Amino acid sequence: MSILIINIKELLQVRDSNVLKVSGKDMKVLPTLKNAYVLIEDDTIVDYGSMDDIIKSDTDEVIDAEGKIVLPAWCDSHTHIVYAGHREQEFVDRINGLSYEEIANRGGGILNSAATLNKTSETDLYEQSVKRVKDVMKLGTGALEIKSGYGLTMEAEIKMLRVIKRIKQKFPIKVKATFLGAHALPSLYKNNKEDYLDLVISEMIPRVSEEKLASYIDVFCEKGYFSLEDTERILIAGKKHGLIPKIHVNQFNAFGGVALGVKYNALSVDHLEELNDDDITALQGSDTMPVALPSCSYFLSIPYTPARRLIDAGLPLALATDYNPGSTPSGNMNFVVSTACIKMKMTPEEAINAATINGAYAMGISNYYGSITRGKKANLIITKAVPSYNYLPYAFGDNHIDSVIINGEVI
Ligand code: NIG
Ligand code: FE
């Protein structure tokens, strides 16, 4: 199957294959080609260029993108899209004055979702999750990281990871799985954290690794959840079993989790709503990608990750949704990109780089995803006719997507 997209008003994020992430000042640069074409064969971008240089060839399908912009599909490097049920009552409780922390302390929050998930069959969990996966593909997401962490028992964590595996096998979207057994302390272990850590380290991690159910290991490193010491033990155990760290840090408190992630060569450190100078210093010179989750800040009314401080310090930054039932019941990367521009003062170029090539890096897949590059996977968004790419984040809340191609398939 071959597809030729012609008359593209502007083709965004055109890169050589050696660019795996962009940092600092380079984030302001978004290489583009005006009046362009892209040629796709099966699941691969085989060629692109200016319409002036197009060589006529026989293709199965021709798409005329006159007036439209084409860009790489979004790479959403942080989601909890596999979950059961919903938590809109907590949303109302927060409107009425309770904090996220107070709700969690009453047994709500993550433990609420874990209770629901434990009662949900694998088939039902799969069906509920698939609906969301289909929705985000239509919104232009072509690659997705999915975490476990709403099971908190061996059986339920494995159930979540199996669902992630089925999604990976069934849909054209690229999926990477992360084991997040240390997301919260289950009520059963309320007075016995040591035993739960032991279960995660000695039983869950070896099983997840043996059954090849995840590539990454995550921990919610936060006051009231898992300490620096707990996090370190889990990262060491994960690494011993071939799981690469990608961790939740600095959502509510900054106390050294970023440096710890860097010490263990985390692929990414995510959230960073609270950030101090030591965190920035720790990231400088490292290979770790900082990841901001602006929809979470929006929904919980907590600070936005200080993108300007990170980028102006020469660092890279990725943007992701954090799609989950508690802090971010939205998987819309278009909203994330707009919000990053509006609230975090990222330029459209920076936000698009953060949501494509840097998002792919934060999933360890930027050699095949995140840019328009010969040989990369054919994951593309074709917009409706728009005046410019700046218009995409500017006219927030509108759906600017005409069609989405994932792995060479028109969705
Ligand atoms: O990334 N912060 C930890 N975990 C999720 C939220 C979990 C929940 O409230 O269900 C997050 O925001
Ligand atoms: Fe998260």
Short mmCIF file of C-alpha atoms and ligand atoms in Angstrom, two decimals:
data_model
loop_
_atom_site.label_atom_id
_atom_site.label_comp_id
_atom_site.label_asym_id
_atom_site.label_seq_id
_atom_site.Cartn_x
_atom_site.Cartn_y
_atom_site.Cartn_z
CA MET A 1 0.00 0.00 0.00
CA SER A 2 1.45 3.37 -0.99
CA ILE A 3 0.10 6.86 -0.27
CA LEU A 4 1.28 10.10 -1.86
CA ILE A 5 0.32 13.33 -0.06
CA ILE A 6 0.61 16.30 -2.42
CA ASN A 7 0.30 20.11 -2.35
CA ILE A 8 1.03 20.30 1.40
CA LYS A 9 0.94 23.96 2.42
CA GLU A 10 3.68 23.34 5.01
CA LEU A 11 5.34 20.12 6.14
CA LEU A 12 6.57 20.41 9.74
CA GLN A 13 9.39 18.77 11.65
CA VAL A 14 11.50 17.67 8.68
CA ARG A 15 14.67 16.17 10.17
CA ASP A 16 17.70 14.04 9.41
CA SER A 17 17.72 10.66 11.08
CA ASN A 18 20.54 11.60 13.48
CA VAL A 19 18.37 14.08 15.44
CA LEU A 20 16.93 12.14 18.39
CA LYS A 21 15.94 15.09 20.62
CA VAL A 22 16.22 18.88 20.64
CA SER A 23 17.37 21.02 23.57
CA GLY A 24 17.64 24.63 24.71
CA LYS A 25 17.74 27.24 21.92
CA ASP A 26 17.35 24.55 19.26
CA MET A 27 13.82 23.95 20.52
CA LYS A 28 12.79 27.27 18.96
CA VAL A 29 13.70 25.86 15.54
CA LEU A 30 11.09 23.79 13.73
CA PRO A 31 12.42 22.83 10.29
CA THR A 32 9.68 22.97 7.66
CA LEU A 33 9.17 22.66 3.92
CA LYS A 34 6.53 24.71 2.10
CA ASN A 35 4.54 23.39 -0.89
CA ALA A 36 5.65 19.84 -0.20
CA TYR A 37 4.83 16.18 -0.80
CA VAL A 38 5.30 13.03 1.29
CA LEU A 39 5.47 9.50 -0.09
CA ILE A 40 4.53 6.59 2.17
CA GLU A 41 5.08 2.94 1.36
CA ASP A 42 3.42 0.48 3.72
CA ASP A 43 4.32 1.69 7.23
CA THR A 44 7.27 3.89 6.25
CA ILE A 45 7.95 7.44 5.08
CA VAL A 46 10.10 6.76 2.02
CA ASP A 47 10.40 10.24 0.56
CA TYR A 48 9.39 13.86 0.89
CA GLY A 49 10.34 17.08 -0.84
CA SER A 50 9.17 20.18 -2.64
CA MET A 51 6.28 19.86 -5.12
CA ASP A 52 8.66 21.39 -7.70
CA ASP A 53 10.81 18.26 -7.52
CA ILE A 54 8.08 15.62 -7.32
CA ILE A 55 8.65 12.58 -9.51
CA LYS A 56 5.39 11.15 -10.84
CA SER A 57 4.92 7.63 -9.59
CA ASP A 58 2.04 5.17 -9.38
CA THR A 59 0.64 5.07 -5.86
CA ASP A 60 -2.43 3.31 -4.50
CA GLU A 61 -3.79 6.54 -3.03
CA VAL A 62 -3.19 10.25 -3.58
CA ILE A 63 -4.23 12.76 -0.88
CA ASP A 64 -4.44 16.40 -1.92
CA ALA A 65 -3.45 18.50 1.12
CA GLU A 66 -3.96 21.91 -0.50
CA GLY A 67 -4.04 24.60 2.21
CA LYS A 68 -3.31 22.01 4.90
CA ILE A 69 -0.39 21.39 7.21
CA VAL A 70 1.21 17.98 7.72
CA LEU A 71 3.17 17.15 10.84
CA PRO A 72 4.32 14.03 12.71
CA ALA A 73 1.62 12.40 14.85
CA TRP A 74 1.90 13.30 18.54
CA CYS A 75 4.13 11.14 20.74
CA ASP A 76 2.45 10.96 24.16
CA SER A 77 5.17 9.66 26.48
CA HIS A 78 3.20 9.56 29.76
CA THR A 79 -0.26 8.05 30.15
CA HIS A 80 -2.28 5.83 32.44
CA ILE A 81 -4.86 5.24 29.68
CA VAL A 82 -5.64 1.70 30.88
CA TYR A 83 -7.96 2.26 33.85
CA ALA A 84 -11.41 1.29 35.04
CA GLY A 85 -14.28 3.62 35.88
CA HIS A 86 -14.04 7.36 36.50
CA ARG A 87 -13.72 9.77 39.42
CA GLU A 88 -15.93 12.75 38.69
CA GLN A 89 -17.18 12.80 42.30
CA GLU A 90 -13.62 13.70 43.42
CA PHE A 91 -13.63 16.44 40.79
CA VAL A 92 -16.75 17.90 42.41
CA ASP A 93 -15.23 17.42 45.88
CA ARG A 94 -12.23 19.49 44.79
CA ILE A 95 -14.50 22.22 43.43
CA ASN A 96 -16.12 22.24 46.86
CA GLY A 97 -12.79 22.82 48.56
CA LEU A 98 -11.06 19.50 49.23
CA SER A 99 -7.47 19.13 48.00
CA TYR A 100 -6.06 16.23 45.94
CA GLU A 101 -4.12 15.23 49.04
CA GLU A 102 -7.17 15.32 51.33
CA ILE A 103 -9.12 13.16 48.89
CA ALA A 104 -6.26 10.64 48.73
CA ASN A 105 -6.02 10.57 52.53
CA ARG A 106 -9.71 9.61 52.71
CA GLY A 107 -8.98 6.53 50.58
CA GLY A 108 -9.93 8.24 47.33
CA GLY A 109 -7.50 9.01 44.54
CA ILE A 110 -5.31 6.19 43.24
CA LEU A 111 -6.74 3.73 45.79
CA ASN A 112 -10.26 4.50 44.56
CA SER A 113 -9.23 3.60 41.00
CA ALA A 114 -7.37 0.52 42.24
CA ALA A 115 -10.50 -0.75 44.03
CA THR A 116 -12.55 -0.33 40.86
CA LEU A 117 -9.91 -1.95 38.66
CA ASN A 118 -9.56 -4.96 40.93
CA LYS A 119 -13.32 -5.58 40.50
CA THR A 120 -13.19 -5.16 36.72
CA SER A 121 -12.62 -8.15 34.44
CA GLU A 122 -9.72 -8.13 31.98
CA THR A 123 -12.18 -8.05 29.07
CA ASP A 124 -14.08 -5.10 30.49
CA LEU A 125 -10.84 -3.24 31.28
CA TYR A 126 -9.70 -3.87 27.71
CA GLU A 127 -12.97 -2.56 26.24
CA GLN A 128 -12.96 0.57 28.40
CA SER A 129 -9.32 1.30 27.52
CA VAL A 130 -9.70 0.59 23.80
CA LYS A 131 -12.37 3.26 23.52
CA ARG A 132 -9.90 5.82 24.85
CA VAL A 133 -7.09 4.56 22.62
CA LYS A 134 -9.32 4.93 19.54
CA ASP A 135 -10.26 8.45 20.65
CA VAL A 136 -6.65 9.60 21.07
CA MET A 137 -5.65 8.16 17.70
CA LYS A 138 -8.35 10.31 16.11
CA LEU A 139 -6.88 13.27 18.02
CA GLY A 140 -3.54 12.66 16.31
CA THR A 141 -1.59 10.54 18.77
CA GLY A 142 0.54 7.93 16.99
CA ALA A 143 2.69 6.67 19.87
CA LEU A 144 1.72 6.13 23.47
CA GLU A 145 3.40 5.12 26.71
CA ILE A 146 1.00 3.32 29.08
CA LYS A 147 1.62 2.64 32.76
CA SER A 148 0.27 0.03 35.12
CA GLY A 149 -0.23 1.18 38.72
CA TYR A 150 -3.98 0.98 39.33
CA GLY A 151 -3.77 -2.69 40.27
CA LEU A 152 -1.45 -2.66 43.30
CA THR A 153 -1.82 -6.44 43.63
CA MET A 154 0.19 -8.94 41.62
CA GLU A 155 -2.92 -10.17 39.82
CA ALA A 156 -4.31 -6.75 38.95
CA GLU A 157 -0.96 -5.28 37.89
CA ILE A 158 -0.47 -8.23 35.52
CA LYS A 159 -4.04 -7.77 34.28
CA MET A 160 -3.29 -4.14 33.40
CA LEU A 161 -0.04 -5.05 31.66
CA ARG A 162 -1.77 -7.79 29.66
CA VAL A 163 -4.36 -5.28 28.52
CA ILE A 164 -1.54 -2.94 27.43
CA LYS A 165 0.03 -5.84 25.51
CA ARG A 166 -3.27 -6.60 23.73
CA ILE A 167 -3.64 -2.94 22.74
CA LYS A 168 -0.08 -3.02 21.40
CA GLN A 169 -0.88 -6.11 19.30
CA LYS A 170 -4.27 -4.94 18.05
CA PHE A 171 -3.78 -1.29 17.08
CA PRO A 172 -1.41 0.46 14.67
CA ILE A 173 -0.43 2.98 17.39
CA LYS A 174 3.05 2.39 18.86
CA VAL A 175 2.79 1.38 22.52
CA LYS A 176 5.48 1.21 25.21
CA ALA A 177 4.59 -0.29 28.61
CA THR A 178 5.75 0.87 32.04
CA PHE A 179 5.41 -1.02 35.32
CA LEU A 180 4.23 1.34 38.09
CA GLY A 181 3.58 -1.06 41.00
CA ALA A 182 4.83 1.71 43.34
CA HIS A 183 2.05 4.16 42.49
CA ALA A 184 0.47 4.20 45.96
CA LEU A 185 0.53 2.08 49.10
CA PRO A 186 -2.50 -0.26 49.00
CA SER A 187 -4.76 -0.10 52.08
CA LEU A 188 -3.88 -3.67 52.97
CA TYR A 189 -0.29 -2.52 53.59
CA LYS A 190 -1.24 0.77 55.26
CA ASN A 191 0.92 0.05 58.28
CA ASN A 192 3.36 -2.14 56.49
CA LYS A 193 5.10 -0.38 53.65
CA GLU A 194 8.12 -2.63 53.93
CA ASP A 195 6.08 -5.68 52.92
CA TYR A 196 4.59 -3.92 49.91
CA LEU A 197 8.05 -2.78 48.76
CA ASP A 198 9.16 -6.35 49.16
CA LEU A 199 6.26 -7.59 47.02
CA VAL A 200 7.08 -5.05 44.29
CA ILE A 201 10.82 -5.74 44.37
CA SER A 202 10.99 -9.48 44.94
CA GLU A 203 7.86 -10.70 43.17
CA MET A 204 6.25 -8.19 40.84
CA ILE A 205 9.36 -6.85 39.08
CA PRO A 206 10.84 -10.30 38.37
CA ARG A 207 7.48 -11.54 37.01
CA VAL A 208 6.87 -8.46 34.83
CA SER A 209 10.37 -8.77 33.42
CA GLU A 210 10.15 -12.53 32.90
CA GLU A 211 6.85 -12.21 31.02
CA LYS A 212 8.28 -9.26 29.07
CA LEU A 213 5.28 -7.12 29.97
CA ALA A 214 7.10 -3.78 30.35
CA SER A 215 10.15 -1.85 29.14
CA TYR A 216 10.17 0.76 31.89
CA ILE A 217 9.94 1.03 35.67
CA ASP A 218 8.15 3.96 37.31
CA VAL A 219 7.66 5.11 40.93
CA PHE A 220 5.49 7.90 42.33
CA CYS A 221 8.30 9.58 44.28
CA GLU A 222 6.34 12.00 46.46
CA LYS A 223 5.59 12.84 50.10
CA GLY A 224 2.92 10.43 51.34
CA TYR A 225 3.72 7.95 48.52
CA PHE A 226 7.28 6.68 47.99
CA SER A 227 10.41 8.25 49.50
CA LEU A 228 13.80 8.75 47.85
CA GLU A 229 15.01 5.63 49.60
CA ASP A 230 12.01 3.56 48.44
CA THR A 231 12.41 4.91 44.92
CA GLU A 232 16.10 4.04 44.83
CA ARG A 233 15.45 0.46 45.91
CA ILE A 234 12.79 0.02 43.26
CA LEU A 235 14.91 1.54 40.50
CA ILE A 236 17.84 -0.71 41.40
CA ALA A 237 15.58 -3.79 41.31
CA GLY A 238 14.00 -2.68 38.04
CA LYS A 239 17.36 -2.08 36.40
CA LYS A 240 18.58 -5.47 37.58
CA HIS A 241 15.68 -6.94 35.61
CA GLY A 242 16.24 -4.81 32.52
CA LEU A 243 13.58 -2.16 33.22
CA ILE A 244 14.69 1.41 32.47
CA PRO A 245 13.55 4.14 34.91
CA LYS A 246 10.93 6.74 33.92
CA ILE A 247 9.66 8.33 37.10
CA HIS A 248 6.98 10.60 38.62
CA VAL A 249 8.85 13.32 40.54
CA ASN A 250 8.31 16.85 41.88
CA GLN A 251 4.53 16.94 41.36
CA PHE A 252 3.87 18.51 44.75
CA ASN A 253 7.29 18.64 46.45
CA ALA A 254 10.91 18.95 45.31
CA PHE A 255 13.23 16.91 47.52
CA GLY A 256 15.89 15.35 45.30
CA GLY A 257 13.92 12.94 43.11
CA VAL A 258 15.21 14.49 39.91
CA ALA A 259 18.87 13.96 40.86
CA LEU A 260 17.99 10.41 41.89
CA GLY A 261 16.41 9.76 38.49
CA VAL A 262 19.48 11.16 36.74
CA LYS A 263 21.75 9.01 38.96
CA TYR A 264 19.96 5.91 37.67
CA ASN A 265 19.96 7.17 34.08
CA ALA A 266 16.21 7.62 33.93
CA LEU A 267 14.98 7.99 30.38
CA SER A 268 12.63 10.69 31.67
CA VAL A 269 11.60 12.52 34.86
CA ASP A 270 7.97 13.56 34.67
CA HIS A 271 5.74 16.24 36.27
CA LEU A 272 8.28 18.77 37.67
CA GLU A 273 5.62 21.28 38.68
CA GLU A 274 7.90 22.06 41.63
CA LEU A 275 11.46 22.61 40.51
CA ASN A 276 14.54 24.03 42.24
CA ASP A 277 18.00 25.00 41.00
CA ASP A 278 19.51 21.69 42.11
CA ASP A 279 17.02 19.84 39.90
CA ILE A 280 18.10 21.92 36.89
CA THR A 281 21.78 21.35 37.67
CA ALA A 282 21.17 17.62 37.98
CA LEU A 283 19.54 17.50 34.54
CA GLN A 284 22.31 19.47 32.82
CA GLY A 285 24.71 17.15 31.07
CA SER A 286 22.43 14.13 31.57
CA ASP A 287 20.58 12.05 28.96
CA THR A 288 17.34 12.29 30.98
CA MET A 289 14.36 14.01 29.34
CA PRO A 290 12.27 16.31 31.58
CA VAL A 291 8.55 15.84 30.81
CA ALA A 292 5.82 18.40 31.54
CA LEU A 293 2.13 17.50 31.88
CA PRO A 294 0.21 20.78 31.51
CA SER A 295 -3.26 19.21 31.40
CA CYS A 296 -2.61 17.86 34.91
CA SER A 297 -1.67 21.35 36.14
CA TYR A 298 -4.78 22.72 34.46
CA PHE A 299 -7.12 20.14 35.92
CA LEU A 300 -5.72 20.17 39.48
CA SER A 301 -4.99 23.93 39.49
CA ILE A 302 -1.39 23.32 40.53
CA PRO A 303 1.65 25.19 39.12
CA TYR A 304 2.74 24.58 35.55
CA THR A 305 6.19 23.07 35.01
CA PRO A 306 8.54 26.04 34.53
CA ALA A 307 9.31 25.37 30.88
CA ARG A 308 11.19 28.63 30.35
CA ARG A 309 13.62 27.90 33.19
CA LEU A 310 14.31 24.43 31.81
CA ILE A 311 14.69 25.43 28.16
CA ASP A 312 16.61 28.61 28.93
CA ALA A 313 19.04 26.48 30.96
CA GLY A 314 19.82 24.63 27.72
CA LEU A 315 17.71 21.59 28.56
CA PRO A 316 15.27 19.66 26.37
CA LEU A 317 11.60 19.34 27.34
CA ALA A 318 8.87 16.90 26.29
CA LEU A 319 5.11 17.36 26.65
CA ALA A 320 2.65 14.55 27.44
CA THR A 321 -0.94 14.20 28.61
CA ASP A 322 -0.75 12.08 31.81
CA TYR A 323 -4.21 10.74 30.74
CA ASN A 324 -5.67 9.16 33.92
CA PRO A 325 -8.96 9.20 35.85
CA GLY A 326 -7.76 11.34 38.77
CA SER A 327 -5.47 14.19 37.79
CA THR A 328 -6.00 14.35 34.00
CA PRO A 329 -9.09 12.78 32.46
CA SER A 330 -8.03 13.90 28.98
CA GLY A 331 -5.72 12.41 26.36
CA ASN A 332 -5.84 15.35 23.98
CA MET A 333 -2.30 16.28 22.90
CA ASN A 334 -3.66 19.23 20.89
CA PHE A 335 -4.89 20.76 24.15
CA VAL A 336 -1.51 19.99 25.77
CA VAL A 337 0.34 21.85 22.99
CA SER A 338 -2.01 24.86 23.22
CA THR A 339 -1.81 24.96 27.01
CA ALA A 340 2.00 24.79 26.90
CA CYS A 341 2.01 27.87 24.66
CA ILE A 342 -0.65 29.75 26.61
CA LYS A 343 0.34 28.93 30.18
CA MET A 344 4.00 27.90 30.01
CA LYS A 345 5.13 30.51 27.48
CA MET A 346 6.51 27.94 25.08
CA THR A 347 6.57 29.07 21.45
CA PRO A 348 4.58 26.94 18.99
CA GLU A 349 7.91 25.63 17.62
CA GLU A 350 9.05 24.60 21.11
CA ALA A 351 5.71 22.99 21.94
CA ILE A 352 5.58 21.02 18.68
CA ASN A 353 9.18 19.83 19.18
CA ALA A 354 8.28 18.85 22.75
CA ALA A 355 5.20 16.87 21.66
CA THR A 356 6.85 15.04 18.75
CA ILE A 357 10.60 14.34 18.64
CA ASN A 358 11.21 14.90 22.38
CA GLY A 359 8.12 12.87 23.30
CA ALA A 360 9.46 10.06 21.14
CA TYR A 361 12.83 10.33 22.92
CA ALA A 362 11.05 10.06 26.30
CA MET A 363 9.67 6.70 25.09
CA GLY A 364 13.01 5.54 23.68
CA ILE A 365 11.65 5.45 20.13
CA SER A 366 12.90 8.65 18.48
CA ASN A 367 14.95 6.63 16.00
CA TYR A 368 11.62 5.62 14.34
CA TYR A 369 9.08 8.22 15.48
CA GLY A 370 8.64 11.93 16.09
CA SER A 371 9.76 13.55 12.84
CA ILE A 372 9.31 13.54 9.10
CA THR A 373 12.38 11.55 8.17
CA ARG A 374 13.04 9.03 5.41
CA GLY A 375 12.87 5.57 6.95
CA LYS A 376 10.78 6.59 9.96
CA LYS A 377 7.29 5.19 10.59
CA ALA A 378 4.45 6.80 8.65
CA ASN A 379 2.68 8.51 11.57
CA LEU A 380 1.24 11.81 10.37
CA ILE A 381 -1.42 14.40 11.11
CA ILE A 382 -3.04 16.20 8.18
CA THR A 383 -4.75 19.36 9.44
CA LYS A 384 -7.77 21.10 7.99
CA ALA A 385 -6.97 24.17 5.90
CA VAL A 386 -5.41 26.63 8.37
CA PRO A 387 -3.62 29.97 7.90
CA SER A 388 -0.36 28.87 9.59
CA TYR A 389 0.99 26.38 12.11
CA ASN A 390 0.81 29.07 14.80
CA TYR A 391 -2.94 28.93 14.32
CA LEU A 392 -3.04 25.36 15.72
CA PRO A 393 -2.23 26.24 19.37
CA TYR A 394 -3.75 29.72 19.00
CA ALA A 395 -7.29 28.61 18.14
CA PHE A 396 -7.38 26.35 21.19
CA GLY A 397 -10.23 23.98 21.77
CA ASP A 398 -11.08 23.62 18.07
CA ASN A 399 -10.35 20.38 16.31
CA HIS A 400 -7.94 21.25 13.49
CA ILE A 401 -7.38 17.65 12.40
CA ASP A 402 -8.59 16.51 9.00
CA SER A 403 -7.08 13.03 9.09
CA VAL A 404 -4.48 10.93 10.84
CA ILE A 405 -2.18 8.28 9.38
CA ILE A 406 -0.73 5.77 11.83
CA ASN A 407 1.74 3.13 10.75
CA GLY A 408 0.74 3.86 7.16
CA GLU A 409 -3.00 3.35 7.86
CA VAL A 410 -5.50 6.17 7.44
CA ILE A 411 -7.46 6.23 10.73
O1 NIG B 1 0.54 11.23 37.21
N1 NIG B 1 0.77 11.45 40.30
C1 NIG B 1 0.57 10.25 40.24
N2 NIG B 1 -0.21 9.60 39.38
C2 NIG B 1 -1.11 10.21 38.47
C3 NIG B 1 -2.43 10.52 39.06
C4 NIG B 1 -3.03 9.38 39.71
C5 NIG B 1 -4.48 9.53 40.08
O2 NIG B 1 -4.91 10.51 40.69
O3 NIG B 1 -5.20 8.58 39.75
C6 NIG B 1 -0.48 11.42 37.86
O4 NIG B 1 -0.94 12.55 37.99
FE FE B 2 1.23 10.14 35.71
#
